[in-house]
Amino acid sequence: MIRLFHSPLSPFCRKVRLTLSEKRIDVDLQEEKYWEKSAEFLRRNPAGKVPVLQIDGITMSESTAICEYLDEVYPTPSLLPRDPRERYEVRRLVGWFDDTFYREVTTKILTERVIKKLVGQGYPDSRNVKEGVQKIKFHLDYMANLLDHRRWLAGDVMTLADFTAAAHLSCLDYTSDVDWNRSAVVKDWYAKIKSRPAFRNLLADQVSGFPPPPHYSDLDF
Amino acid sequence: MIRLFHSPLSPFCRKVRLTLSEKRIDVDLQEEKYWEKSAEFLRRNPAGKVPVLQIDGITMSESTAICEYLDEVYPTPSLLPRDPRERYEVRRLVGWFDDTFYREVTTKILTERVIKKLVGQGYPDSRNVKEGVQKIKFHLDYMANLLDHRRWLAGDVMTLADFTAAAHLSCLDYTSDVDWNRSAVVKDWYAKIKSRPAFRNLLADQVSGFPPPPHYSDLDF
């Protein structure tokens, strides 16, 4: 039994879910209230974070380490190219979204608007939300710059970089915080990735108290 | 010419410096005041972070992406094992230190004590320092747990996981914030890694206004 302990609006969990699904690995999804830090959960991952994946007799944590493992052991379809320079570019972008984008945008908007309420930490800090709303523009423009010259974010094939970016953006789209009219190439890229079978499961997510907007699951958004 | 734009007390830069040095790749070190965000620096890395490595005609950023590239293109000595499960464990620990440890300890202590002053952001917030000082105990105990059963953090051979952990701990040792008497196995591990030729360059670092304590560069600390 392959099992993923996850949280619906965690971009790190979504990255792993997309990777599993693209590789047609069936997984039992278990929602984890990671902020309650239950003893059993901390035993599975002392770092106290989701995702946690149980597969091949190992209990795994750290989303990028998990995705690299999945790509090595379940190589079809591959989410990392073979050439070291191209692999570097994929990993650079995974880092870009999971660190810089996450810090500047995802936490500023999503943590304030949704996570704080879910975990009972009070009201959004509007300064943070404002900063995130400002910063996402820079990131969408950066993506547009890349996509002006490339079919996918890291090059001519779809990679883990695309899934990482889409994981973050899909969470922010759930709260209507992505201006898809800012760039046609970014919107086209998201439409392509959103219509993949691997994405379906994410589009069905429902977070109690936060219904998604109608366009969230619409493939012609 | 191989050039690294770095900052002396950045654990991410130290990880790359250790990797380069272990692989005997000579590099020209260029100190970068990344917080000044000069136009030239932002052109090299729009994310505005160090390290930035110029090698093989590419300008690279994101420390883990850089280290994975170096290990693929300059494979001797290797810092990642060949078995996917062992590679996973290395990458999990790289993530552990670069994310969880960094967030809970490095930023709480080092950013407050040193970086804030360097970049002119005022005085340390003593609550943060206190939290970091508390949390580092948990992490040292976690390392001790691993090292009770393993020669190195991820298994029987030295890997990028050891360099990542040592990169963070050496920064905190610069400000005397590591209690080496807490665990004999952790102290032995650090003594082993500190005595490697690759470490020498780090032990010669001097940050203006923050002289290191005498034990910092002492191999019999």
mmCIF file of C-alpha atoms in Angstrom, chain B residues 4 6 8 10-27 29 51 53 63 66-67 70-71 76-79 158-171 189-190 192-203 205 216:
data_model
loop_
_atom_site.group_PDB
_atom_site.id
_atom_site.type_symbol
_atom_site.label_atom_id
_atom_site.label_comp_id
_atom_site.label_asym_id
_atom_site.label_seq_id
_atom_site.Cartn_x
_atom_site.Cartn_y
_atom_site.Cartn_z
ATOM 1 C CA LEU B 4 31.810 31.937 -6.776
ATOM 2 C CA HIS B 6 29.352 34.245 -1.896
ATOM 3 C CA PRO B 8 31.171 34.130 4.363
ATOM 4 C CA SER B 10 25.936 31.863 4.398
ATOM 5 C CA PRO B 11 25.493 28.121 5.003
ATOM 6 C CA PHE B 12 24.312 27.712 1.401
ATOM 7 C CA CYS B 13 27.561 29.229 0.097
ATOM 8 C CA ARG B 14 29.569 27.100 2.512
ATOM 9 C CA LYS B 15 27.893 23.949 1.210
ATOM 10 C CA VAL B 16 28.979 24.851 -2.332
ATOM 11 C CA ARG B 17 32.492 25.871 -1.182
ATOM 12 C CA LEU B 18 32.947 22.529 0.607
ATOM 13 C CA THR B 19 31.707 20.628 -2.454
ATOM 14 C CA LEU B 20 34.031 22.509 -4.825
ATOM 15 C CA SER B 21 36.969 22.089 -2.512
ATOM 16 C CA GLU B 22 36.384 18.370 -1.868
ATOM 17 C CA LYS B 23 36.380 17.883 -5.635
ATOM 18 C CA ARG B 24 39.601 19.956 -5.921
ATOM 19 C CA ILE B 25 37.981 22.521 -8.172
ATOM 20 C CA ASP B 26 39.869 25.799 -7.807
ATOM 21 C CA VAL B 27 37.547 28.742 -7.526
ATOM 22 C CA LEU B 29 35.874 33.651 -4.339
ATOM 23 C CA PRO B 51 25.683 31.550 -3.897
ATOM 24 C CA LEU B 53 28.664 30.038 -9.362
ATOM 25 C CA SER B 63 22.944 25.741 -3.845
ATOM 26 C CA ILE B 66 24.677 23.549 -8.050
ATOM 27 C CA CYS B 67 25.940 20.703 -5.847
ATOM 28 C CA LEU B 70 28.945 19.373 -9.635
ATOM 29 C CA ASP B 71 28.457 15.800 -8.487
ATOM 30 C CA THR B 76 35.313 12.275 -8.046
ATOM 31 C CA PRO B 77 35.023 12.032 -5.122
ATOM 32 C CA SER B 78 31.295 11.420 -5.210
ATOM 33 C CA LEU B 79 29.065 13.107 -2.636
ATOM 34 C CA MET B 158 30.534 10.974 3.778
ATOM 35 C CA THR B 159 27.991 12.729 1.547
ATOM 36 C CA LEU B 160 26.447 16.065 0.721
ATOM 37 C CA ALA B 161 24.280 15.600 3.825
ATOM 38 C CA ASP B 162 27.375 15.940 6.029
ATOM 39 C CA PHE B 163 28.557 19.022 4.146
ATOM 40 C CA THR B 164 25.121 20.602 4.429
ATOM 41 C CA ALA B 165 24.898 20.005 8.183
ATOM 42 C CA ALA B 166 28.507 21.127 8.693
ATOM 43 C CA ALA B 167 27.868 24.262 6.628
ATOM 44 C CA HIS B 168 25.078 25.326 9.009
ATOM 45 C CA LEU B 169 26.848 24.266 12.197
ATOM 46 C CA SER B 170 30.121 25.951 11.219
ATOM 47 C CA CYS B 171 28.272 29.258 10.791
ATOM 48 C CA TRP B 189 31.634 13.781 13.585
ATOM 49 C CA TYR B 190 32.354 17.513 13.442
ATOM 50 C CA LYS B 192 36.312 14.484 11.451
ATOM 51 C CA ILE B 193 34.725 16.814 8.934
ATOM 52 C CA LYS B 194 36.486 19.919 10.258
ATOM 53 C CA SER B 195 39.900 18.324 9.752
ATOM 54 C CA ARG B 196 39.342 17.701 6.052
ATOM 55 C CA PRO B 197 41.391 19.887 3.691
ATOM 56 C CA ALA B 198 38.113 21.082 2.141
ATOM 57 C CA PHE B 199 37.239 22.775 5.440
ATOM 58 C CA ARG B 200 40.413 24.880 5.784
ATOM 59 C CA ASN B 201 39.191 27.728 3.673
ATOM 60 C CA LEU B 202 36.040 28.111 5.817
ATOM 61 C CA LEU B 203 38.050 28.192 9.016
ATOM 62 C CA ASP B 205 36.836 33.284 7.223
ATOM 63 C CA TYR B 216 36.408 28.142 15.756
#
